[in-house]
Coordinates of C-alpha atoms in Angstrom, one line a residue:
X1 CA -27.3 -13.7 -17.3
X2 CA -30.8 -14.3 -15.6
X3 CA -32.0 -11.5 -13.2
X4 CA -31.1 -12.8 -9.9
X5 CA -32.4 -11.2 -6.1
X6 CA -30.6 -8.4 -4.7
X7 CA -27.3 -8.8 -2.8
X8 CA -27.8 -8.6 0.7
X9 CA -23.9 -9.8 2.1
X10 CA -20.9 -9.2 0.6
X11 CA -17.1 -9.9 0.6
X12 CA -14.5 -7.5 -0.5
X13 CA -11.0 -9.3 -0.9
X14 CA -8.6 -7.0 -1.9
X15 CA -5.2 -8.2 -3.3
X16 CA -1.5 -6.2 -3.2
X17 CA -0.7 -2.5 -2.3
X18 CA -2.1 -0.5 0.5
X19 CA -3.9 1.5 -2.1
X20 CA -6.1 -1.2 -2.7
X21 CA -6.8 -1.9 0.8
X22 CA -7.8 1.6 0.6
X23 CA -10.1 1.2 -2.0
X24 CA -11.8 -2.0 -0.4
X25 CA -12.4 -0.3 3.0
X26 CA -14.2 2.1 0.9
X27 CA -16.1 -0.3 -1.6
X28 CA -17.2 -1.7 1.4
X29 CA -18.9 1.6 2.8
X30 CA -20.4 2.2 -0.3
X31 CA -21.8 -1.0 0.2
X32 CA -22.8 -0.7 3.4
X33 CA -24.7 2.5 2.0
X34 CA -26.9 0.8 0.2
X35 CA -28.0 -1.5 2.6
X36 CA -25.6 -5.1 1.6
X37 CA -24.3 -6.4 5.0
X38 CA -20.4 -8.2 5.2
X39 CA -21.0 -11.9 4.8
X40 CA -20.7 -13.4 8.4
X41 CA -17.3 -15.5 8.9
X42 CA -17.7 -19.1 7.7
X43 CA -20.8 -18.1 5.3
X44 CA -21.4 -17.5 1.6
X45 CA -21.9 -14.2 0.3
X46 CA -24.3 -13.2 -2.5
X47 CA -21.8 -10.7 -3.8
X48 CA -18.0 -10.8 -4.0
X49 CA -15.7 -8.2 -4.9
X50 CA -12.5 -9.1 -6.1
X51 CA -10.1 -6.6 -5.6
X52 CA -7.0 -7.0 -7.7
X53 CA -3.5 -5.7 -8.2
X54 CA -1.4 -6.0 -11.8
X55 CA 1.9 -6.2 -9.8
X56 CA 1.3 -10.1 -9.0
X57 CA 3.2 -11.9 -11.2
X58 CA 0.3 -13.8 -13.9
X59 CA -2.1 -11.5 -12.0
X60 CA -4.2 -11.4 -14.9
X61 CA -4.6 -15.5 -14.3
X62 CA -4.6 -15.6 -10.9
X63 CA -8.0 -13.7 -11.3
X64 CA -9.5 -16.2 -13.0
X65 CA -8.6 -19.0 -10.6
X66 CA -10.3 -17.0 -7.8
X67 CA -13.0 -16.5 -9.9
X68 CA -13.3 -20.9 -10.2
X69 CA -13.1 -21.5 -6.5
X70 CA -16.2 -19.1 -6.1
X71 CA -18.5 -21.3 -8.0
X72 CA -20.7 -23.4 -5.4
X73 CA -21.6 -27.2 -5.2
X74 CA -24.6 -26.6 -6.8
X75 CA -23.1 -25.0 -9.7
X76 CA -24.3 -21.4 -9.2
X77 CA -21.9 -18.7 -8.3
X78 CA -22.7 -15.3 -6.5
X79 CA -22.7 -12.1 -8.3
X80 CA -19.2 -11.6 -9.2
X81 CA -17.5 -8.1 -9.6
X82 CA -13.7 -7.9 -10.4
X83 CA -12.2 -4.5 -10.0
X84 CA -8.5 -3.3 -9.4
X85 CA -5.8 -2.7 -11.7
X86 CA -6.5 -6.1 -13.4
X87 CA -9.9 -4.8 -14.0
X88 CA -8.7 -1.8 -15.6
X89 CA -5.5 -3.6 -18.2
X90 CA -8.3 -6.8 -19.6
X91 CA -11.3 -5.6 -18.4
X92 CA -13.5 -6.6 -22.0
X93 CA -11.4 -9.9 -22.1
X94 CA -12.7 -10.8 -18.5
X95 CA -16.2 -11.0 -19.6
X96 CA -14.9 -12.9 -23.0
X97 CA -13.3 -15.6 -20.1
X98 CA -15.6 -15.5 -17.3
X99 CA -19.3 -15.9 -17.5
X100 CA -19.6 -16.4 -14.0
X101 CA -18.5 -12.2 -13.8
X102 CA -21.3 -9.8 -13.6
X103 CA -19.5 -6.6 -13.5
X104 CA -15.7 -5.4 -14.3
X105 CA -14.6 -1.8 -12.7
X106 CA -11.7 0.0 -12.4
X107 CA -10.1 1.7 -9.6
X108 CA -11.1 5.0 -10.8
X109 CA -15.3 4.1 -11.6
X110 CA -15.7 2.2 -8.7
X111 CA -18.2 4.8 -7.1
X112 CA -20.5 3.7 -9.6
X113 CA -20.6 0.3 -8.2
X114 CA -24.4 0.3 -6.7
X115 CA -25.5 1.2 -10.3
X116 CA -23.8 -1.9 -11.8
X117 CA -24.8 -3.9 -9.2
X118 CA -28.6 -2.7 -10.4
X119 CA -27.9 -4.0 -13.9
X120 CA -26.3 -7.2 -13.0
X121 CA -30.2 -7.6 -10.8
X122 CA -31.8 -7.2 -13.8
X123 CA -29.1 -10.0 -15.5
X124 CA -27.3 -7.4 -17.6
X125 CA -23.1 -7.7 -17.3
X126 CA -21.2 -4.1 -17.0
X127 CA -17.5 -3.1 -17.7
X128 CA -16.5 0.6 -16.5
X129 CA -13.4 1.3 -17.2
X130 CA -13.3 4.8 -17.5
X131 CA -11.4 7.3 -15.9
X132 CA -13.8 10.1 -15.5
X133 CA -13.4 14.3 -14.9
X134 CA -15.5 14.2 -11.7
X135 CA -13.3 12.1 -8.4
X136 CA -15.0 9.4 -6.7
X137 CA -14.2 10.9 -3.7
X138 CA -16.9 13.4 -4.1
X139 CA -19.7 10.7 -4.5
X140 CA -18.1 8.3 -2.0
X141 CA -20.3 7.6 1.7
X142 CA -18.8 9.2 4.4
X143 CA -15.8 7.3 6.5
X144 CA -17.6 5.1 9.2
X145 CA -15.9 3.6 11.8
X146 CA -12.4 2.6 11.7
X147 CA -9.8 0.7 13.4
X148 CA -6.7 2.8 15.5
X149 CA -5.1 2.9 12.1
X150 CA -6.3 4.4 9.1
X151 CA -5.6 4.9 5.5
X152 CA -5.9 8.0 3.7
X153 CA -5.2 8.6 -0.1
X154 CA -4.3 11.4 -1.1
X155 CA -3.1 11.4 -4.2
X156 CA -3.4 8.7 -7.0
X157 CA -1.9 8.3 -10.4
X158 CA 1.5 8.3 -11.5
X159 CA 3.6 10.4 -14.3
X160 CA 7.2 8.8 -13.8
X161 CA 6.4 5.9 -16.8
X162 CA 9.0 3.3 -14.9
X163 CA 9.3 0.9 -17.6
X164 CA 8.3 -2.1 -16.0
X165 CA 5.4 -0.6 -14.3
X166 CA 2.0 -0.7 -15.1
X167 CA 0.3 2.1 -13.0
X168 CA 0.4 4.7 -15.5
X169 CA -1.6 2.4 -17.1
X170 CA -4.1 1.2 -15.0
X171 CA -4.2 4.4 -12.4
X172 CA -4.0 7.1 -14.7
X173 CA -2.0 10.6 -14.6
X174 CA -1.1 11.9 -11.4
X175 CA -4.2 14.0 -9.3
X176 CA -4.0 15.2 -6.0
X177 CA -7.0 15.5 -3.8
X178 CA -7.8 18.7 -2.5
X179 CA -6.3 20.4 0.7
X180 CA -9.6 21.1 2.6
X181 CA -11.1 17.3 1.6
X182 CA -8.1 15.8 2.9
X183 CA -8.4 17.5 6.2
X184 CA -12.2 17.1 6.8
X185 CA -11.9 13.6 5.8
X186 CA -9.0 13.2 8.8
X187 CA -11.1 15.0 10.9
X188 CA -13.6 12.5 10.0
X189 CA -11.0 9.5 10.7
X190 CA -10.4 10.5 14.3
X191 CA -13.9 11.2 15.2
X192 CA -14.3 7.7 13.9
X193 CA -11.7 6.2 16.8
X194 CA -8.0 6.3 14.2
X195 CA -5.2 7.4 15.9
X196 CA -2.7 7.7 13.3
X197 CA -3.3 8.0 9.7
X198 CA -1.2 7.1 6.7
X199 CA -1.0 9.0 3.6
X200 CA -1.4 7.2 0.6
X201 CA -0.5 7.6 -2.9
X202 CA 1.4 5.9 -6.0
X203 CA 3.8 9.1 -5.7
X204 CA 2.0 10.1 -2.3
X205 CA 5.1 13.2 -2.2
X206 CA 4.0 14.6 -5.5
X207 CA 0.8 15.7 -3.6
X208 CA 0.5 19.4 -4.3
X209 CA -2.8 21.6 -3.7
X210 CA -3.9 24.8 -6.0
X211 CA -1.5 27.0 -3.8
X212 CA 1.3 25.0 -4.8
X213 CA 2.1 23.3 -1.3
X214 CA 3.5 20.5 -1.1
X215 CA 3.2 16.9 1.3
X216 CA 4.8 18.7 4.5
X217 CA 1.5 21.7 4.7
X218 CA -0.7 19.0 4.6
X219 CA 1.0 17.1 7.1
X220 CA 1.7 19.8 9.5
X221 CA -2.3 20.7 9.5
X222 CA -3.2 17.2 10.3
X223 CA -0.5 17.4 12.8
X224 CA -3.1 20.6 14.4
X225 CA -5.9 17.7 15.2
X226 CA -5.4 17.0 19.2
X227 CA -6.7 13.2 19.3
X228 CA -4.3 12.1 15.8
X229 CA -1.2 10.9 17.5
X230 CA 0.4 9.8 14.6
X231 CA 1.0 10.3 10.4
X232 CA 3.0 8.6 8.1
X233 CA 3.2 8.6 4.2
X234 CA 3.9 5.8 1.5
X235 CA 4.9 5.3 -1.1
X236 CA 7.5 8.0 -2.4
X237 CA 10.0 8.7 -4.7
X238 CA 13.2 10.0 -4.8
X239 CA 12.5 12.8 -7.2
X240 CA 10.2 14.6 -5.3
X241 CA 11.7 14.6 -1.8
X242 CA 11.8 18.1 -1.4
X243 CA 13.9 20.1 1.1
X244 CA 10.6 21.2 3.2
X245 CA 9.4 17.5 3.5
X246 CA 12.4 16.3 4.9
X247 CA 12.5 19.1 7.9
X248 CA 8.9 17.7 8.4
X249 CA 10.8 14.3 9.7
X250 CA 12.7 16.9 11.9
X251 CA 9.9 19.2 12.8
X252 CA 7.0 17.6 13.4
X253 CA 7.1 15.2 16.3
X254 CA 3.7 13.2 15.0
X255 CA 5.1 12.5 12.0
X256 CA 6.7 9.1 12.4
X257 CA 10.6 8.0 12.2
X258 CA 10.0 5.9 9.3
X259 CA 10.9 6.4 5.6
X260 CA 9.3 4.0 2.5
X261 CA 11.6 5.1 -0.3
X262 CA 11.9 2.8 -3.2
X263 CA 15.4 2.8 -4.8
X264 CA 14.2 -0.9 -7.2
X265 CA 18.2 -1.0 -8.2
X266 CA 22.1 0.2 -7.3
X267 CA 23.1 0.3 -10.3
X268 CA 22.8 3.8 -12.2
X269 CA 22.6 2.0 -16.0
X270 CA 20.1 -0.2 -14.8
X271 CA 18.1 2.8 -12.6
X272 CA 18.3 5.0 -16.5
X273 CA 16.7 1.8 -18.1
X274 CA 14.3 1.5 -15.6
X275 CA 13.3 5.3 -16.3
X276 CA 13.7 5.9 -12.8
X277 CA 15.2 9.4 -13.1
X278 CA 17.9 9.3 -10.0
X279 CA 21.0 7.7 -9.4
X280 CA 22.1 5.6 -7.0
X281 CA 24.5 8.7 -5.5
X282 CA 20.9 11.1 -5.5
X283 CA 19.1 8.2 -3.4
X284 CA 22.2 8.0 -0.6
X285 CA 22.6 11.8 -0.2
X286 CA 18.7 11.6 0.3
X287 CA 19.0 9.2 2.9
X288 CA 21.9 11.0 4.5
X289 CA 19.8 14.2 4.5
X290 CA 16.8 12.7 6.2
X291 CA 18.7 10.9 8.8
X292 CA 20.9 14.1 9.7
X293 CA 17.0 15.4 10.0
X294 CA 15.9 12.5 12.1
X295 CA 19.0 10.6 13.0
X296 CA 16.7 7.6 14.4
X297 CA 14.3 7.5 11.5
X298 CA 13.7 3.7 10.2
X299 CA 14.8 3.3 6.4
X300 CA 12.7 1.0 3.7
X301 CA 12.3 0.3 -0.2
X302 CA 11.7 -1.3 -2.5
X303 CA 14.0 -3.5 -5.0
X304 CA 13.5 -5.4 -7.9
X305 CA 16.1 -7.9 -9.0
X306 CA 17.2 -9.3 -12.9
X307 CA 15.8 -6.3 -14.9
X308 CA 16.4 -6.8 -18.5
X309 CA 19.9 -6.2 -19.1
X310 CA 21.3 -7.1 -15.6
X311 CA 24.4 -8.1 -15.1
X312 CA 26.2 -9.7 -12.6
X313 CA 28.2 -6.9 -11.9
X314 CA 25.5 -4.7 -12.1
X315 CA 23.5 -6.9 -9.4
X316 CA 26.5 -6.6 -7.2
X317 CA 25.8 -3.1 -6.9
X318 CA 22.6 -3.4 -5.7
X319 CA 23.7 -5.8 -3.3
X320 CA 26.5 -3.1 -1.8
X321 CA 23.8 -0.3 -1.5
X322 CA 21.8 -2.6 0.7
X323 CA 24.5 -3.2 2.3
X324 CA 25.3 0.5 2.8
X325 CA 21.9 1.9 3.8
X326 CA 21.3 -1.0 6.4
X327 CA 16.8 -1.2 5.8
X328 CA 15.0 -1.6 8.9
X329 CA 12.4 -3.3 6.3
X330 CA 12.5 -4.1 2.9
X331 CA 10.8 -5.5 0.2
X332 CA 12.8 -7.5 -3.0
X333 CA 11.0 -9.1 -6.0
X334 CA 12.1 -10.6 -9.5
X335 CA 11.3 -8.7 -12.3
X336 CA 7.6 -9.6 -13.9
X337 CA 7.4 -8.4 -17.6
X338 CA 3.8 -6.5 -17.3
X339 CA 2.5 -6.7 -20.5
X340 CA 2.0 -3.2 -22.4
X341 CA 5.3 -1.9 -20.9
X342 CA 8.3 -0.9 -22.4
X343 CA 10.7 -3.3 -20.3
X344 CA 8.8 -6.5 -22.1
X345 CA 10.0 -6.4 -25.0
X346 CA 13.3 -5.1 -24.4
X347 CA 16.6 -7.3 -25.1
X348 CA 18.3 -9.6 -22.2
X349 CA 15.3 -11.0 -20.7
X350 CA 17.4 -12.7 -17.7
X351 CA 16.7 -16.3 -16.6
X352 CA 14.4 -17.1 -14.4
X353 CA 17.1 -19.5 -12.5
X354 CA 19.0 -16.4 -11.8
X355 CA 16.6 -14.4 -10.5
X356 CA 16.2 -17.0 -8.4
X357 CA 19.8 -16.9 -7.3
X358 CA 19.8 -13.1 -7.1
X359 CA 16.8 -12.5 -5.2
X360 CA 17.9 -15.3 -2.7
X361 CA 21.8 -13.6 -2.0
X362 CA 19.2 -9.7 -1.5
X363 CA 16.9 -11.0 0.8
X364 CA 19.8 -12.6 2.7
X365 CA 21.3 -9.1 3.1
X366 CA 18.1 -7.5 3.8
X367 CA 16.7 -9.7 6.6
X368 CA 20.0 -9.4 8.1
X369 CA 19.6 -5.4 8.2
X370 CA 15.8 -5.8 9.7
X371 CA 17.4 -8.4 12.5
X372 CA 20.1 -6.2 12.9
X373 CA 17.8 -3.1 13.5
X374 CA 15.6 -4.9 15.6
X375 CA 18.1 -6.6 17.9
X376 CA 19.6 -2.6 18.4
X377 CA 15.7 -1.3 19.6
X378 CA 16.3 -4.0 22.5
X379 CA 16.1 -1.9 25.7
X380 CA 15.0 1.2 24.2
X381 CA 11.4 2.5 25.4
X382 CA 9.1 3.9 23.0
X383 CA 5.2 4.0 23.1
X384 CA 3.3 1.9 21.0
X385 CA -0.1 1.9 19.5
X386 CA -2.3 -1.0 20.6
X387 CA -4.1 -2.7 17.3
X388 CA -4.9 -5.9 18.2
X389 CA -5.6 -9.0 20.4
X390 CA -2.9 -11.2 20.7
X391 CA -2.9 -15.3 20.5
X392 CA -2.4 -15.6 23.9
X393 CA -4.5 -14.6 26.8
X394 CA -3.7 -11.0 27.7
X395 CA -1.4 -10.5 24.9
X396 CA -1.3 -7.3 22.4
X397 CA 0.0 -6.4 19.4
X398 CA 0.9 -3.2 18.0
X399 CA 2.9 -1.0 16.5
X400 CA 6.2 0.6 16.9
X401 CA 7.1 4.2 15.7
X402 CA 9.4 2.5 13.8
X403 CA 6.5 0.3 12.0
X404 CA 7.8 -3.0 13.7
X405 CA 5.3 -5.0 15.3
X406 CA 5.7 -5.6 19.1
X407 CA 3.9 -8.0 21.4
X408 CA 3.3 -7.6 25.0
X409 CA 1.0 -8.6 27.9
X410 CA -0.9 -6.7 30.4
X411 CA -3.9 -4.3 31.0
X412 CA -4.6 -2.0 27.8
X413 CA -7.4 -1.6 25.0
X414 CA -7.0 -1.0 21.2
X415 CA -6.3 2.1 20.1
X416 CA -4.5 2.5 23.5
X417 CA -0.6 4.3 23.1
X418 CA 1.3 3.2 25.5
X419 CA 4.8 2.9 26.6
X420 CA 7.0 0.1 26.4
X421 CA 10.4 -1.6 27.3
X422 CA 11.4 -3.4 23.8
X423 CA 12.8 -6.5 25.0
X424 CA 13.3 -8.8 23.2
X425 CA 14.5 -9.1 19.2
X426 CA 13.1 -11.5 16.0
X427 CA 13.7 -11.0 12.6
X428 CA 9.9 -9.8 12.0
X429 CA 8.6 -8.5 16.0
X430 CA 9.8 -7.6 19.3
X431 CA 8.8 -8.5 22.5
X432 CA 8.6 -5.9 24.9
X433 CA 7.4 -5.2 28.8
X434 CA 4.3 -2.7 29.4
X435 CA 5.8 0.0 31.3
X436 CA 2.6 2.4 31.4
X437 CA -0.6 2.1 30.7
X438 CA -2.3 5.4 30.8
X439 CA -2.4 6.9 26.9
X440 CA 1.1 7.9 25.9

């Protein structure tokens, strides 16, 4: 690499889970620290940080492909930085493949990004993928201005080992962040203009603090800030709903009627090979607990279809439980051998033809659920927070408590709550009639 002048815009695109949009919003204010400005819509940037995620299927490739449609007509490329999980699992083999890359990082080192950015000036390449004893999070900028919404991590890393999961891998053990930091930073958030926060973590319901409290302490203090209307949480699992963060969903009226709990299969040989450490029985008597707790709390997960093994049989299970639990929103994928995990190399890799088939006769079931879950919020009143312009003129769009997106015309501003007639009922939104528009 030649030296080259110092950035001045930049792009962060981050790719996959809401943990990496996390950790672009904050790649971006450590940007911003230093003085490199977003790249205006429509223009180049000098730098461009490529967020990735291992869980796309060929992630690893995909990469690479975005890294060939950055190079410009004139053959030069901006300074190129590829972080993520897909940073972390082939971060040395990067640099073999792609010149054009000036610095690999992983989602643990990316607070030393200005410092590679330095070298790559001066035409030297970087990989860190380290996974060091101090946190980013105490050398991270402070939060700067937000949107109504904000994201939150609290904990990162898992220790479950799912076979066919990489994150152990490529996220490390499993840390929570302080107590206090967590709270100043939501201070922070709302001071900033968010109005609900979500609580982020590869196991965000292992969180536990030096005093041994769990998820529901920390969500009851953020629950104390006047101006934060809402919280929610994502992702958990099953293993560490615990009795005290279930009465949360009953006791603490900011928290919001919605549950992301991955199940990935109904069938309890499959669950054991996938090392998921419940059964399908533990999963329903979960779900039965929290909705005696909050009897109108919105249900989601997570499913994964032709695991090694699978039978047809075994599928059919799955498909009953979705039947049974009735998702207000779900997400469904085909298994994706990640390489470096147990479930590659393990016998009865199933055909990709009938994953095809399976995942088709899931989805099927599941959209019917969300339809059916929307078409039954049709009349109800609720208040929603305002995110966004619409297409239309006077149009908004926002968010139900439910996590459904609803439309609606007349006067409000983002960031707005306010309440609403649900009207109307589509597989993915709502339509609804303003009813108020003071603040809910």
């Amino acid at each position: 690499m030649r030296p080259t002048p110092p950035p001045r815009t930049y792009r962060v695109k981050s790719f996959g889970c809401q943990m990496n949009v996390y950790d672009g919003e904050r790649m971006a204010e450590l940007l911003g620290e230093q003085g490199i400005m977003p790249a205006p819509e429509g223009e180049e940037a000098d730098l461009v940080v490529l967020n990735t995620c291992h869980i796309r299927e060929k992630a690893a490739e995909k990469v690479y492909s975005d890294i060939g449609r950055l190079r410009r007509e004139d053959g030069t490329s901006p300074l190129i930085a590829v972080a993520g999980c897909v940073a972390q699992a082939e971060g040395d083999e990067i640099m073999k493949r792609a010149p054009a890359v000036s610095m690999v990082v992983g989602p643990q080192a990316y607070h030393r990004l200005p410092a590679m950015i330095a070298e790559a000036v001066e035409g030297r390449r970087a990989v860190d993928t380290d996974m060091p004893a101090e946190t980013k999070f105490d050398v991270l900028p402070a939060r700067r201005k937000v949107g109504p919404s904000a994201f939150l991590t609290v904990q990162e890393g898992c220790d479950k080992f799912c076979t066919y999961c990489v994150v152990p891998y490529t996220r490390g053990a499993e840390v929570s962040r302080p107590f206090s930091d967590l709270v100043t930073e939501a201070h922070k958030l709302v001071e900033a203009g968010a109005r609900e926060i979500t609580l982020l973590g590869q196991n965000v319901n292992a969180w536990r603090d030096d005093s041994n409290r769990g998820l529901e302490k920390l969500i009851e203090a953020l629950a104390a800030i006047p101006q934060l209307a809402r919280i929610r949480y994502t992702t958990s699992h099953p293993n560490d709903m615990t009795p005290g963060l279930l009465e949360a969903h009953r006791d603490v009226p900011k928290l919001m009627p919605f549950l992301h709990l991955p199940v990935q299969a109904g069938n309890d040989r499959v669950l054991k090979a996938m090392n998921r450490s419940h059964t399908a029985e533990n999963y329903l008597r979960i779900l039965d607990e929290v909705r005696a707790m909050r009897p109108d709390i919105a249900l989601s997960g997570d499913f994964i279809v032709g695991f090694p093994g699978e039978t047809d049989v075994e599928f059919e299970d799955t498909l009953r439980l979705a039947e049974q639990v009735g998702y207000a929103q779900c997400f469904s994928f085909k298994y994706s051998a990640r390489p470096g995990t147990p479930a590659a190399t393990m016998d009865g890799q199933v055909p990709v033809e009938v994953m095809d088939e399976r995942l088709q006769r899931l989805q099927a079931v599941l959209n019917a659920s969300q339809l059916a879950f929307n078409q039954a919020s049709v009349g109800q009143r609720c208040t929603v927070l305002v995110e966004r312009k619409g297409k239309h003129p006077g149009q908004w769009l926002g968010k139900s408590p439910w996590l459904q997106s609803v439309h609606f015309t007349g006067e409000a501003e983002i960031g707005d709550l306010v309440e609403v007639e649900l009207t109307e009922a589509g597989p993915n939104s709502l339509g609804a009639r303003l009813v108020a528009t003071a603040p809910a």
